[in-house]
Each structure stands twice: as C-alpha cells, then as structure tokens.
Amino acid sequence: MQALQTLPFFKTLLLPLPCKPLLKPHKSHFPLKPRAYSPNEYPVGDDDAFLASFGPKEKMSEEEARKRNWIERGWAPWEEILTPEADFARKSLNEGEEVPLQSPESVEAFKMLSPKYRKQKIADMGLTEDEYYAKQFEIKGEIPEPLETSWSGSLALALVPPRDWPPRGWEVDKKELEFIRGAHKLHSVLRVDGENVEERLEKGTKTEDMCLDRYKVFLKQYNEWVEANRNRLEEESYKHDQDYYPGRRKRGKDYKEDMYELPFYYPGQICAGKVTAVHLYQGAFVDIGGVYDGWVPIKRNDWYWIRHHIKVGMHVIVEILAKRDPYRFRFPIEMRFVYPNIDHLIFNKFDFPPIFHRDVANPDELRRDCGRPPIPRKDPGVRWEEEPLLSNHPYVDKIWKIFNAEQMILDDLEANPDKYKGKKLTEMTDEEEFDEENSIEHGKATYKKTVVPRMTLRVSVKELDLEAAFAERQLHRRLKKEAEERGETYKITKLKRNEEMDEYDLVHWRRSFEEREALLRDISCRQALGIPLEEPGRYVDPSFFGKDQYDPDSPLYQYDYWGEPKNSEKSKQERMTDAHNKSIVGKGSVWYEMSYEDAIKQQMEREKRGIKPREYDDEDDDPSREDDEDEDDDYDEYLYSILGTPSATVSNQPRVNGTESSRLSDEGMFEN
C-alpha cells in the first residue's frame, strides 16, 4: 500500500515544468508547496527498488567519469593548452582522426611547440632567442636570379624646365618665361645622348640644343620662388600633416636647404634615387632629393617576388609618372622603376591614388577633383524641369516681422500717447542692447490646455521705418473719413510693406523662371549632343543597394521616428478613399462594381443636376442628451478626439452610388 500511495507523488514530479530562469542550479525548482520534511527524507518506500530504478547504472571511477564527460561534451582540457598549430599537428588530414606522428621531423616539430622544450633546445644550440627567431624567418623558398635591365638604346637625359612653371599665383617676367618655354620646342625636335654629354662639354662644342641657358633662367626664377614660400610651405605642413606617414613632407631637422620643392619636378623626368621605405599596402618610397619622397605603387601579393629585387637602401633610377596636389593627395609624386625594371612583376594596380579624407564639406567635390567616380545613391525621381516655380523670397519673412513690429509700436503709440510724448519716431533707440545672434527666443505657451512651442523674435528699432508707417496710417485714416462723408465704404487693399513683399516675390519668381529656361536649354543641348543628363554613376537603381539598406537620410532610421504626419503621407481624398474601402471590405451584402473614381464622377454629375443625396440623422446630435461629466472627463474626451482620424467624421465620408459608407467609430477602444 505504501508503494501505491507514492505513485501520485511521482506523477506530479514527472510533469513538464514551466520554463523559468535557472538562477541557482544547485537548488530544486519543483513547484511544490513547502513540506514538514527535508528533501532527503521523502517517503520513497522501498529503497532498493528506488535505487534499482533511478540509481546509476554503471560504476566507474571519478577519472573515467570525467573523461567520459569530456568526450560527450566534445571538449578536452588539452584543447585550451595547445595552439592551433599543435592541434593541427596532433590531428592529421586523415579525415579528422587522430593518428600518431610518424616522421621524426613531425615529432620534433610537435615537441618544439612546448615552451620548456623550445628554451632547452635553443640553449643547446648556443643561440639567443632573438637569433633563433631570426633564423626561423630566413627565406627558405626559391630565390630568383637578380634582374638584368636591358636597354634598347642610350638613356636620353635632358635639363628641361617643367611645363607647368610658374606655380599658380606666382608672377614672373613674361619675356623670361617665353625664353624658358622655347626649350620645350627644341626638346621635342632634338635629342642628346647621355654618353656624349661630357665629351661635348669638354670639347666646348655648341650646346644650344641642350637648352642650358634656358634652364639657368628657370633655376633663377625657381630659387626666387623657394626663398619667398619656404616658411609658408613648412607652416602648412605642420598644420595639415600632423601625423607621420611614409612620403610626408620633410620638415624640421629632416629638411635641408638643397632639397627640391614640388614645382621643380614634372611628369616624364628621369631621376636617380635611393629606396627609403617599403610598405605592404602602399608601395615603395624613393628619395630623389626633394622635400617629398617619390611613391611607386606596389601592393599585396606583388611583393612576393618584388621583395627580392627592391630592398631598402638600394640605389635606383625612376621615372616620374604624375605630379599631384600635396594637400589633396597623400603621395604627390608617383613614379615607376626604370632600373631595375619591375613593371612585368606588378599585377595589382591601384584604382585611384590615395587621398586625404579631411573635413570636407562636399565629398562629391573631393571625388570629382581627384578623378574618382561619385558615391552611388538612390535616384530620388525628381524632375527639376517639372517642379513648380519658386515665388517665396527668403527676405519676405523678415519684412513681415518688421511690418508687425511697426504696427505694434503704432498701436502702442495710440493706446499710450503719454509714453511717447516729446519723442520723435526717428530718434527712438533700443531699450536693451540688440544682439542679432540671439534675436530669436524659444519658449512655451498654453493653447487650449495644450503646451505648444513659442518663438519670440526681437527686432531692432533701427531696422524699422516708423515715420513712413505713421504717415501711411494717417493717410488711410483721412481717406477713410472722406469716403464716409461721401457715403462710401473704404477698403485698404495693400500697404507699402505688402507691395514691397510682392516685389521681392516677383524678383524671386523671375529668377526661378530664368533658371528653369536655362535648365531646359541645357537638357535639350545635352540630348541633341548625346551627353548624359546626370553625372555618370551618381544615381543607381535601388536594387544596387540590396534589401533593407541603411539610409541615414530616411526618417525611418532616426531614433525619434514616430511616422510621418497625416497631411504629408496622404492627401485628404486618398484618406477618404481608404476609409471607404476599409468600410466595405468583408461585407458580402454591400459591394460596388464600379471604381471609386467613377463613383465620384457620378456624384459630381448628380450635383450638377441638383439631385441631393439622402441625409441621415446623427444620433450624437440628440438635444435631449445631457452632459453631466466633470472637467476631467471632458479633457479625456478631448485627448481621445485627437487620436481619431479626420476620415472618421460624417461630413468627410464619401458617398458611393448615392449611399454613404458606414462611419468609423472608436467606441469600446478605451473601456479597459
């Protein structure tokens, strides 16, 4: 009997428990009421039968149980001790099975993974730890043969002034400049071999084709420019380039007097230099004797073979490919190696030279100046040639505020004449010092039991034309009095300030009209010539960005987004259409085969013929209804009325085929 009495208890024990957070695993979370006995004193009945049913089936030692637990959980303590390399060494590629290490090299490599064994081995070899690691990092692969640059002919060298001399904003003698630029014409016709230069100079033969005289005039102008701008260039370098990076302008103790500035170089110039630095993702940097090191673009896997041929400290011959703005581009001088020639080893080209991403107001302008494509964005779908013309001049708001201030002062003058006695309107001054930056004050005001924001604008008396406003008011009063004597009604159509505002709006409209005409001319010319209307790549299809792309301009991604206001997301007519459609959907007895637009057309035809639709009595307009609610209830009703949509009122409901759709109601919404 005792065993049968315990059966209901075990039934309750085996029922599925509600899911609760397990805060303390060592405590029992059974939903049982407190009992008078402890957990180890449960009346289980036959102890032997209970242990045979619920006790451990196998008897194993603690160590065996721990290992079994490791295997079942898929975790072992040695996985935390061993590095990924050691784990890979223990587990061969034989489908993940652990196999014993066979070769002595693999056994030794596995032993070297232990720090203790590695230190002992390094001590036996008689090496320091740094020497051992340096030996490990020695190149063990195939070392290619050094490159031999072959020349198809003698390298032509010439002392030619840059074609972009002088720099922007620097004026030089026009005759000297014309004499300097004559070297470009001679250089395009004649070529001088580098091997014969010294012989011709020693023999004293004619050197007119070498343009040495013209180059000396250029050097004179160049030295004048350097003396005038050296300090300015160094100050700008300290201002813009605060952090060090390879290729930065040399300054301070690194700067020397005989260094060449950027205007000295030109694309196509052959220079001899020395490799100063190599960078995995940027390239090699060569000192060519200027304030800027030249940049040879090399990146990533190309270094695998180039590292054997280009090393820091070696002397090279380079050719300048491009000279760029040092304030816009990170490396203003781009070059290629002529000796040793490694062009055939460069495969990863830079799409665009690196630029500075400083505080730029317009990133599109930065990309356009640097020759980069624009940032792709979604096409807004706005056709500016179809947009309405603008006629709201921004200064009109200011004139309107000035006009209100003038009328307020004149009203105060009529109400309190003693306050302005003995004062001239033209001599009035501000009571407080006027601060134009803080002329707008923001506050709060109460309107119909609702707190709304309030903006107060302060206007200086100096901006007002009180004499003209006062004379205009006197004129209108006299004209009104004369009209009353004649028995006519006098009406003020416009004041001078209103005419002034209309003139500003007209000017703005004319300007907008001229811009529209110019835009249409530009569009027609582009279409006739086959030129794209927009910058290529500026606007792309929305599918380019994929699904759920983050758009910072969209209000949906703002932290305080509560949805668009009613009047902006749909027009009144669209809201009425939606209210009508919602009222008839799901009602099989009420359905209209014609569309809503056709029904509106029929309604307009009935109104033309004078046929009035049937009117319904509103139950809410019952005069016998008494309003015995207190002010709090009225206020609650007022708040609830805000939540209702404008389409819920009877007057806004559309009539389809002469019948009115059912009225939306919020009855029962706020009962709970």
XYZ file of C-alpha atoms in Angstrom:
672
model
C 0.000 0.000 0.000
C 2.778 2.322 0.782
C 4.218 1.998 -2.757
C 0.811 2.700 -4.258
C 0.427 5.850 -2.162
C 3.653 7.292 -3.532
C 2.588 6.876 -7.160
C 0.667 10.190 -7.431
C 3.664 11.995 -5.990
C 5.973 10.712 -8.758
C 3.375 11.608 -11.337
C 3.489 15.192 -10.216
C 7.264 15.022 -10.190
C 7.498 13.900 -13.846
C 5.107 16.514 -15.256
C 6.668 19.144 -17.556
C 7.630 22.205 -15.547
C 7.055 25.825 -16.605
C 10.072 27.475 -18.204
C 11.763 29.764 -15.635
C 15.222 31.287 -15.441
C 17.558 28.915 -13.676
C 19.307 31.293 -11.321
C 20.679 28.739 -8.831
C 21.199 25.304 -10.383
C 22.018 23.560 -7.094
C 18.537 24.214 -5.688
C 15.358 22.398 -6.618
C 12.829 24.368 -8.707
C 9.917 21.961 -8.477
C 6.647 23.868 -7.985
C 5.859 22.082 -4.723
C 4.420 23.526 -1.547
C 6.690 23.567 1.499
C 6.554 20.336 3.482
C 7.477 19.399 7.007
C 10.414 17.184 5.978
C 13.723 17.826 4.242
C 14.484 16.716 0.661
C 16.459 13.655 1.808
C 13.521 12.410 3.890
C 10.963 11.947 1.097
C 8.803 8.854 1.709
C 10.073 6.829 -1.231
C 9.115 3.470 0.115
C 11.356 0.572 -0.900
C 14.900 1.976 -1.063
C 16.330 -0.952 -3.034
C 13.591 -0.719 -5.657
C 14.100 3.076 -5.928
C 17.871 2.762 -6.397
C 17.439 -0.013 -8.941
C 15.096 2.192 -10.964
C 16.681 5.636 -10.580
C 20.218 4.981 -9.371
C 23.406 4.968 -11.514
C 23.518 2.013 -13.872
C 27.321 1.719 -14.153
C 30.006 2.021 -11.561
C 33.106 3.870 -12.800
C 35.883 5.771 -11.180
C 35.898 9.545 -10.941
C 38.629 9.898 -13.575
C 36.784 7.648 -16.024
C 33.587 9.619 -15.491
C 35.465 12.887 -16.102
C 36.960 11.611 -19.362
C 33.586 10.329 -20.483
C 32.106 13.724 -19.728
C 34.826 15.381 -21.841
C 34.137 13.074 -24.772
C 30.359 13.515 -24.608
C 30.636 17.289 -24.410
C 33.199 17.422 -27.214
C 35.704 19.245 -25.040
C 39.048 18.342 -23.566
C 41.452 20.363 -21.408
C 44.399 19.923 -23.807
C 42.500 21.885 -26.476
C 42.968 25.006 -24.386
C 46.664 24.358 -23.814
C 47.655 23.547 -27.389
C 47.892 26.218 -30.076
C 46.037 25.762 -33.394
C 49.322 24.622 -34.965
C 49.790 21.955 -32.282
C 46.190 20.857 -32.645
C 46.723 20.531 -36.400
C 49.922 18.557 -35.758
C 48.085 16.129 -33.439
C 45.154 15.752 -35.860
C 46.410 14.876 -39.312
C 44.476 15.384 -42.537
C 43.144 11.810 -42.303
C 39.504 12.946 -42.082
C 39.964 14.477 -38.667
C 41.056 11.270 -36.926
C 43.964 11.439 -34.517
C 46.891 9.397 -35.759
C 50.336 9.090 -34.201
C 53.102 11.229 -35.649
C 55.239 9.084 -37.947
C 58.268 11.050 -39.167
C 60.921 12.289 -36.730
C 60.607 15.802 -38.179
C 56.930 15.972 -37.215
C 57.679 14.589 -33.740
C 60.405 17.192 -33.260
C 58.139 19.971 -34.535
C 55.467 18.910 -32.081
C 57.945 18.900 -29.202
C 59.179 22.379 -30.188
C 55.688 23.708 -29.565
C 56.295 23.303 -25.854
C 57.915 26.463 -24.406
C 60.026 24.476 -21.947
C 61.447 22.132 -24.604
C 61.993 25.021 -27.008
C 64.056 27.007 -24.498
C 66.138 23.946 -23.709
C 66.753 23.298 -27.415
C 67.765 26.931 -28.038
C 70.257 26.734 -25.154
C 71.740 23.501 -26.574
C 72.179 25.166 -29.978
C 74.116 28.027 -28.349
C 71.814 30.734 -29.747
C 69.918 33.544 -28.138
C 66.150 33.677 -28.519
C 66.341 36.608 -30.994
C 68.927 34.799 -33.133
C 66.781 31.664 -33.153
C 63.681 33.542 -34.337
C 65.724 35.451 -36.944
C 66.943 32.099 -38.257
C 63.361 30.814 -38.409
C 62.301 33.772 -40.530
C 65.046 33.359 -43.089
C 63.827 32.872 -46.646
C 63.724 29.131 -47.264
C 61.941 29.290 -50.611
C 63.249 29.765 -54.095
C 65.339 32.928 -54.521
C 65.142 34.219 -58.100
C 68.094 35.492 -60.017
C 68.718 39.262 -59.910
C 67.041 41.249 -62.657
C 69.102 42.477 -65.579
C 67.594 45.579 -67.141
C 68.459 45.695 -70.818
C 68.475 48.961 -72.742
C 67.288 49.244 -76.318
C 69.377 52.392 -76.649
C 71.142 55.052 -74.643
C 69.019 56.732 -71.956
C 68.170 60.242 -73.137
C 68.636 62.850 -70.416
C 67.767 66.499 -70.745
C 67.603 69.529 -68.499
C 64.139 70.760 -69.449
C 62.103 73.218 -67.327
C 58.670 71.970 -66.140
C 55.800 72.771 -68.492
C 53.582 73.917 -65.603
C 56.009 76.616 -64.463
C 55.270 79.082 -62.820
C 53.061 77.886 -59.908
C 49.573 79.289 -59.591
C 49.565 82.802 -58.142
C 53.256 83.477 -58.782
C 54.101 86.154 -61.334
C 57.369 86.130 -63.317
C 58.866 88.170 -66.147
C 56.917 87.383 -69.333
C 59.944 87.671 -71.607
C 61.960 85.291 -69.444
C 59.010 82.889 -69.354
C 58.745 82.951 -73.136
C 62.500 82.291 -73.364
C 62.157 79.336 -70.930
C 59.260 77.766 -72.853
C 61.311 77.785 -76.020
C 63.233 74.824 -74.561
C 60.141 72.624 -74.938
C 60.095 73.164 -78.718
C 63.810 72.399 -79.034
C 63.496 69.350 -76.777
C 60.749 67.860 -78.953
C 62.960 68.146 -82.040
C 66.476 67.283 -80.819
C 67.715 64.520 -78.510
C 71.023 64.363 -76.687
C 72.647 61.059 -75.750
C 73.751 60.823 -72.141
C 77.067 59.241 -73.158
C 78.087 62.217 -75.343
C 77.202 64.980 -72.876
C 80.538 65.053 -71.039
C 82.542 64.822 -74.285
C 80.681 67.747 -75.815
C 81.171 69.846 -72.715
C 84.910 69.086 -72.585
C 85.427 69.878 -76.270
C 83.439 73.114 -75.934
C 81.189 72.375 -78.883
C 77.831 74.047 -79.345
C 75.417 73.359 -76.538
C 72.468 75.367 -77.801
C 70.425 72.208 -78.425
C 70.944 71.250 -74.756
C 68.981 74.359 -73.599
C 71.398 75.071 -70.741
C 70.878 78.839 -70.936
C 67.113 78.486 -70.765
C 67.412 76.057 -67.859
C 69.606 78.527 -65.935
C 66.905 81.197 -66.277
C 64.373 78.724 -64.905
C 66.649 77.933 -61.944
C 66.920 81.658 -61.157
C 63.127 82.039 -61.043
C 62.748 78.787 -59.110
C 65.183 79.904 -56.380
C 63.285 83.188 -56.008
C 60.041 81.292 -55.521
C 61.624 78.960 -52.921
C 63.011 81.869 -50.853
C 59.589 83.531 -50.777
C 57.494 80.435 -49.953
C 59.742 78.146 -47.900
C 58.397 79.218 -44.478
C 54.773 79.185 -45.649
C 55.059 75.647 -47.004
C 56.580 74.371 -43.753
C 53.842 76.015 -41.657
C 51.149 74.475 -43.844
C 52.830 71.081 -43.470
C 52.709 71.353 -39.667
C 49.081 72.437 -39.881
C 47.762 69.688 -42.170
C 50.167 66.746 -41.790
C 50.359 66.296 -38.033
C 50.810 62.520 -38.078
C 53.783 60.817 -39.666
C 53.275 58.609 -42.693
C 55.690 57.438 -45.423
C 56.083 60.101 -48.080
C 55.204 63.037 -45.831
C 56.916 66.366 -46.472
C 60.291 66.619 -44.778
C 60.452 69.374 -42.207
C 62.325 70.445 -39.126
C 65.636 68.631 -38.718
C 64.887 66.431 -41.757
C 64.670 69.444 -44.065
C 67.827 70.623 -45.829
C 68.481 73.735 -47.857
C 69.351 71.959 -51.106
C 66.118 69.926 -51.250
C 63.951 70.497 -54.300
C 60.342 71.644 -53.933
C 57.428 70.197 -55.865
C 57.453 72.713 -58.797
C 60.944 71.506 -59.710
C 59.657 68.142 -60.944
C 57.491 67.290 -63.927
C 55.981 64.084 -65.386
C 58.452 62.237 -67.612
C 61.511 63.363 -65.677
C 64.208 60.713 -65.071
C 65.714 60.819 -61.570
C 68.241 58.798 -59.584
C 67.311 57.994 -56.007
C 67.522 55.682 -53.035
C 64.790 53.431 -51.631
C 63.908 54.704 -48.149
C 60.925 52.531 -47.181
C 58.662 49.743 -48.415
C 55.050 49.260 -47.379
C 52.905 46.179 -47.900
C 49.717 48.042 -48.868
C 51.171 51.321 -50.228
C 54.350 50.571 -52.138
C 57.973 51.683 -52.229
C 59.228 55.181 -51.402
C 62.294 56.624 -53.105
C 64.293 59.676 -52.035
C 65.003 61.728 -55.175
C 66.449 64.740 -53.375
C 63.168 66.597 -52.848
C 61.022 67.518 -49.875
C 58.638 64.727 -50.911
C 59.695 61.127 -51.418
C 58.520 59.562 -54.647
C 55.846 56.854 -54.462
C 55.964 53.650 -56.513
C 52.589 51.859 -56.209
C 53.082 48.187 -55.251
C 50.732 46.232 -53.020
C 49.833 42.854 -51.600
C 50.955 39.670 -53.355
C 53.164 41.508 -55.848
C 55.724 41.861 -53.068
C 56.270 38.077 -53.067
C 58.702 38.375 -55.987
C 59.472 42.101 -55.923
C 60.929 41.835 -52.400
C 63.970 40.086 -53.861
C 64.694 42.926 -56.299
C 63.666 46.086 -54.380
C 65.173 46.485 -50.936
C 65.606 49.406 -48.577
C 68.833 51.314 -49.160
C 69.479 50.289 -52.776
C 70.118 52.920 -55.470
C 67.610 53.005 -58.323
C 66.624 55.036 -61.382
C 62.978 56.134 -61.544
C 60.690 57.991 -63.920
C 58.068 60.438 -62.650
C 54.600 59.490 -63.911
C 52.405 62.122 -62.236
C 52.642 65.205 -60.041
C 49.582 65.975 -57.897
C 48.254 68.415 -55.317
C 50.007 67.665 -51.992
C 47.012 68.928 -49.955
C 44.558 66.628 -51.717
C 46.647 63.512 -52.431
C 48.679 61.595 -49.885
C 51.639 60.974 -52.216
C 52.096 63.889 -54.642
C 54.842 62.293 -56.796
C 54.023 58.967 -58.471
C 56.876 57.086 -60.167
C 57.922 53.800 -61.734
C 61.216 51.933 -61.541
C 63.396 52.228 -64.634
C 66.359 50.399 -63.132
C 65.734 47.701 -62.036
C 62.660 47.454 -64.236
C 59.935 45.504 -62.398
C 56.894 46.555 -64.433
C 56.301 42.951 -65.537
C 56.018 41.871 -61.873
C 53.245 44.335 -60.926
C 49.751 42.913 -61.332
C 47.694 44.581 -58.564
C 47.142 48.111 -59.794
C 45.774 50.945 -57.673
C 42.375 52.026 -58.971
C 42.972 55.570 -57.705
C 45.867 57.224 -55.857
C 45.327 57.578 -52.083
C 43.770 60.867 -50.964
C 43.294 62.771 -47.709
C 39.825 62.441 -46.160
C 39.966 65.635 -44.163
C 36.964 67.697 -43.059
C 35.460 68.274 -46.474
C 32.035 69.905 -46.687
C 31.208 68.294 -50.024
C 32.565 64.734 -50.526
C 31.332 64.737 -54.138
C 33.551 67.734 -54.871
C 36.531 65.893 -53.333
C 35.946 62.841 -55.506
C 35.410 64.963 -58.599
C 38.678 66.851 -58.047
C 40.558 63.576 -57.515
C 39.155 61.947 -60.640
C 37.123 59.370 -58.724
C 33.585 58.204 -59.528
C 30.772 59.721 -57.441
C 29.243 57.993 -54.449
C 26.293 55.925 -55.740
C 22.917 56.893 -54.306
C 19.268 56.157 -54.950
C 17.590 58.117 -57.707
C 15.123 60.475 -55.965
C 12.998 60.545 -59.096
C 12.659 64.347 -59.071
C 12.489 66.042 -62.474
C 13.568 69.593 -61.788
C 12.237 70.889 -65.094
C 8.727 69.887 -63.972
C 8.947 71.360 -60.473
C 6.794 74.460 -59.772
C 8.438 77.855 -59.933
C 9.511 79.470 -56.682
C 7.958 82.762 -55.612
C 8.704 82.882 -51.876
C 11.705 85.158 -51.376
C 13.557 84.379 -48.125
C 13.649 88.083 -47.161
C 9.841 88.304 -47.214
C 9.614 86.682 -43.773
C 11.961 89.325 -42.386
C 9.872 92.134 -43.939
C 6.697 90.632 -42.495
C 8.208 90.590 -38.988
C 9.387 94.193 -39.400
C 5.885 95.189 -40.567
C 4.304 93.558 -37.491
C 6.785 95.327 -35.201
C 5.962 98.717 -36.799
C 2.210 98.218 -36.414
C 2.596 97.088 -32.799
C 4.585 100.206 -31.927
C 1.991 102.451 -33.644
C -0.828 100.687 -31.773
C 1.055 101.252 -28.520
C 1.536 104.897 -29.514
C -2.228 105.349 -29.879
C -3.004 103.491 -26.655
C -0.329 105.276 -24.532
C 0.344 108.721 -26.043
C 1.951 109.974 -22.820
C 4.646 107.339 -23.089
C 5.894 108.793 -26.398
C 5.302 112.469 -25.551
C 8.214 114.652 -26.622
C 9.866 111.818 -28.603
C 10.442 111.610 -32.313
C 9.893 108.316 -34.057
C 13.152 108.671 -35.966
C 15.156 109.186 -32.766
C 13.911 106.103 -30.924
C 16.563 103.646 -29.734
C 16.570 100.141 -28.320
C 15.982 99.897 -24.586
C 18.401 96.989 -24.378
C 21.482 96.287 -26.433
C 20.362 94.386 -29.532
C 22.135 91.083 -30.156
C 21.427 89.826 -33.637
C 22.760 86.324 -32.938
C 20.339 85.860 -30.005
C 17.405 87.688 -31.594
C 15.187 84.580 -31.511
C 13.954 83.272 -28.166
C 12.243 79.925 -27.809
C 9.732 79.241 -25.096
C 6.413 77.543 -24.363
C 2.830 78.771 -24.376
C -0.545 77.252 -23.466
C -3.232 76.984 -26.105
C -6.496 75.153 -25.338
C -4.985 73.268 -22.401
C -2.088 72.198 -24.590
C 1.525 73.331 -24.219
C 2.885 74.414 -27.591
C 6.297 75.865 -28.519
C 6.544 79.631 -28.842
C 9.108 81.658 -30.787
C 9.751 85.312 -29.919
C 11.641 87.474 -32.435
C 13.487 90.604 -31.318
C 13.791 93.373 -33.916
C 15.987 96.439 -33.617
C 14.254 99.837 -33.856
C 16.934 100.924 -36.319
C 15.535 98.492 -38.884
C 12.023 99.985 -38.637
C 10.686 102.865 -40.743
C 8.247 104.248 -38.193
C 7.839 107.681 -39.843
C 6.676 106.160 -43.138
C 4.361 103.712 -41.349
C 2.851 106.528 -39.254
C 2.357 108.761 -42.322
C 0.729 105.859 -44.190
C -1.665 105.207 -41.309
C -2.652 108.912 -41.177
C -3.235 108.894 -44.960
C -5.561 105.882 -44.797
C -7.499 107.444 -41.922
C -8.021 110.648 -43.886
C -9.113 108.718 -46.978
C -11.490 106.619 -44.869
C -13.026 109.748 -43.343
C -13.529 111.317 -46.780
C -15.161 108.116 -48.061
C -17.540 108.020 -45.084
C -18.556 111.622 -45.773
C -19.424 110.601 -49.352
C -21.349 107.602 -48.027
C -18.938 105.039 -49.429
C -17.062 102.199 -47.775
C -13.286 102.497 -47.770
C -11.211 99.326 -48.006
C -7.427 99.117 -47.656
C -6.174 96.793 -50.392
C -2.425 96.833 -49.804
C 0.071 98.619 -47.619
C 3.532 99.671 -48.721
C 5.128 96.779 -46.904
C 2.799 94.358 -48.737
C 3.801 95.870 -52.060
C 7.457 95.539 -51.079
C 6.940 91.854 -50.264
C 5.200 91.327 -53.607
C 8.124 92.942 -55.407
C 10.601 90.606 -53.694
C 8.440 87.590 -54.553
C 8.236 88.756 -58.176
C 12.026 89.076 -58.353
C 12.343 85.572 -56.926
C 9.809 84.232 -59.429
C 11.664 85.831 -62.358
C 14.938 84.346 -61.167
C 13.309 80.919 -60.836
C 11.795 81.291 -64.310
C 15.190 82.171 -65.825
C 16.772 79.173 -64.098
C 14.033 76.943 -65.495
C 14.664 78.268 -69.017
C 18.415 77.741 -68.666
C 17.823 74.197 -67.374
C 15.560 73.363 -70.324
C 18.154 74.740 -72.767
C 20.867 72.668 -71.097
C 18.732 69.495 -71.221
C 17.855 69.993 -74.890
C 21.501 70.637 -75.833
C 22.668 67.541 -73.923
C 20.051 65.372 -75.579
C 20.963 66.720 -79.018
C 24.676 66.015 -78.458
C 24.131 62.655 -76.764
C 25.572 63.796 -73.426
C 24.086 62.223 -70.253
C 21.819 64.489 -68.213
C 23.276 63.366 -64.868
C 26.832 62.642 -63.803
C 27.546 59.003 -64.796
C 27.354 56.717 -61.782
C 25.753 59.276 -59.475
C 22.284 57.702 -59.333
C 21.817 53.940 -59.470
C 18.883 51.554 -59.349
C 17.586 50.771 -55.812
C 18.406 47.095 -56.376
C 22.102 48.098 -56.319
C 21.950 48.539 -52.523
C 20.132 45.275 -51.805
C 17.337 44.792 -49.303
C 16.985 46.771 -46.058
C 19.929 49.024 -46.811
C 20.631 51.595 -44.082
C 19.760 55.071 -45.322
C 20.732 57.859 -42.876
C 18.622 60.385 -44.789
C 15.437 58.385 -44.278
C 13.408 59.358 -41.190
C 12.700 55.673 -40.641
C 16.221 55.268 -39.196
C 16.004 58.223 -36.815
C 15.823 57.366 -33.131
C 12.722 59.531 -32.572
C 10.777 58.391 -35.644
C 7.028 58.167 -34.922
C 5.781 58.042 -38.504
C 5.018 60.749 -40.983
C 2.252 63.252 -40.162
C -1.162 62.563 -41.673
C -1.223 65.507 -44.060
C 2.135 64.677 -45.592
C 1.803 60.960 -46.230
C -1.621 61.055 -47.970
C -3.936 63.655 -49.294
C -7.427 64.107 -47.921
C -9.003 62.442 -50.941
C -6.770 59.370 -50.564
C -7.677 59.058 -46.882
C -11.375 59.218 -47.782
C -10.826 56.520 -50.393
C -9.090 54.288 -47.859
C -11.815 54.831 -45.274
C -14.453 53.859 -47.835
C -12.571 50.759 -48.933
C -11.999 49.631 -45.352
C -15.700 50.027 -44.583
C -16.894 47.757 -47.408
C -14.212 45.070 -47.398
C -15.580 41.852 -45.912
C -19.270 42.774 -46.276
C -20.786 40.460 -48.872
C -24.098 42.328 -48.885
C -22.517 45.687 -49.719
C -20.268 45.813 -52.765
C -19.860 48.188 -55.683
C -18.670 47.008 -59.061
C -17.579 50.439 -60.211
C -14.375 52.047 -59.007
C -14.243 54.879 -56.520
C -13.210 57.400 -59.181
C -16.283 56.529 -61.307
C -18.495 56.927 -58.261
C -17.068 60.394 -57.623
C -17.775 61.331 -61.252
C -21.398 60.196 -60.859
C -21.691 62.198 -57.655
C -20.447 65.343 -59.447
C -22.994 64.765 -62.232
C -25.797 64.463 -59.660
C -24.677 67.706 -58.044
C -24.827 69.416 -61.455
C -28.399 68.174 -61.978
C -29.401 69.248 -58.483
C -30.063 65.767 -57.120
C -29.256 65.769 -53.423
C -28.181 62.574 -51.637
C -30.208 61.173 -48.812
C -29.364 62.691 -45.435
C -29.021 60.636 -42.277
C -29.800 61.761 -38.745
C -26.824 61.656 -36.444
C -27.515 60.054 -33.101
C -24.858 62.207 -31.499
C -26.844 65.402 -32.178
C -29.704 64.407 -29.857
C -30.752 67.579 -27.923
C -32.183 65.514 -25.068
C -28.744 64.252 -24.180
C -27.352 65.861 -21.044
C -23.710 66.440 -20.365
C -23.147 65.728 -16.670
C -19.472 64.803 -16.871
C -16.859 66.746 -14.970
C -13.926 68.674 -16.480
C -11.522 65.733 -16.251
C -13.784 63.601 -18.390
C -14.132 66.444 -20.896
C -10.375 66.720 -21.051
C -10.060 62.959 -21.600
C -12.597 63.125 -24.409
C -10.621 65.983 -25.913
C -7.454 63.870 -25.880
C -9.259 60.919 -27.404
C -10.595 63.110 -30.181
C -7.019 63.834 -31.195
C -6.392 60.124 -31.730
C -9.310 59.787 -34.157
C -8.605 60.210 -37.864
C -10.207 63.071 -39.796
C -11.757 60.498 -42.092
C -13.940 59.233 -39.254
C -16.295 62.236 -39.276
C -19.595 62.017 -41.105
C -19.018 65.113 -43.218
C -15.813 63.687 -44.682
C -17.295 60.310 -45.645
C -17.520 59.649 -49.395
C -20.851 58.801 -50.953
C -20.664 55.965 -53.468
C -23.665 55.483 -55.818
C -25.667 57.841 -53.674
C -25.085 55.916 -50.443
C -22.764 56.806 -47.598
C -20.294 54.290 -46.204
C -20.550 53.277 -42.574
C -18.957 55.645 -40.102
C -15.799 54.578 -38.302
C -16.124 54.628 -34.526
C -13.782 54.339 -31.590
C -16.499 53.002 -29.325
C -15.139 50.438 -26.909
C -11.493 51.278 -27.616
C -10.722 52.822 -24.216
C -13.060 50.867 -21.960
C -10.223 48.902 -20.357
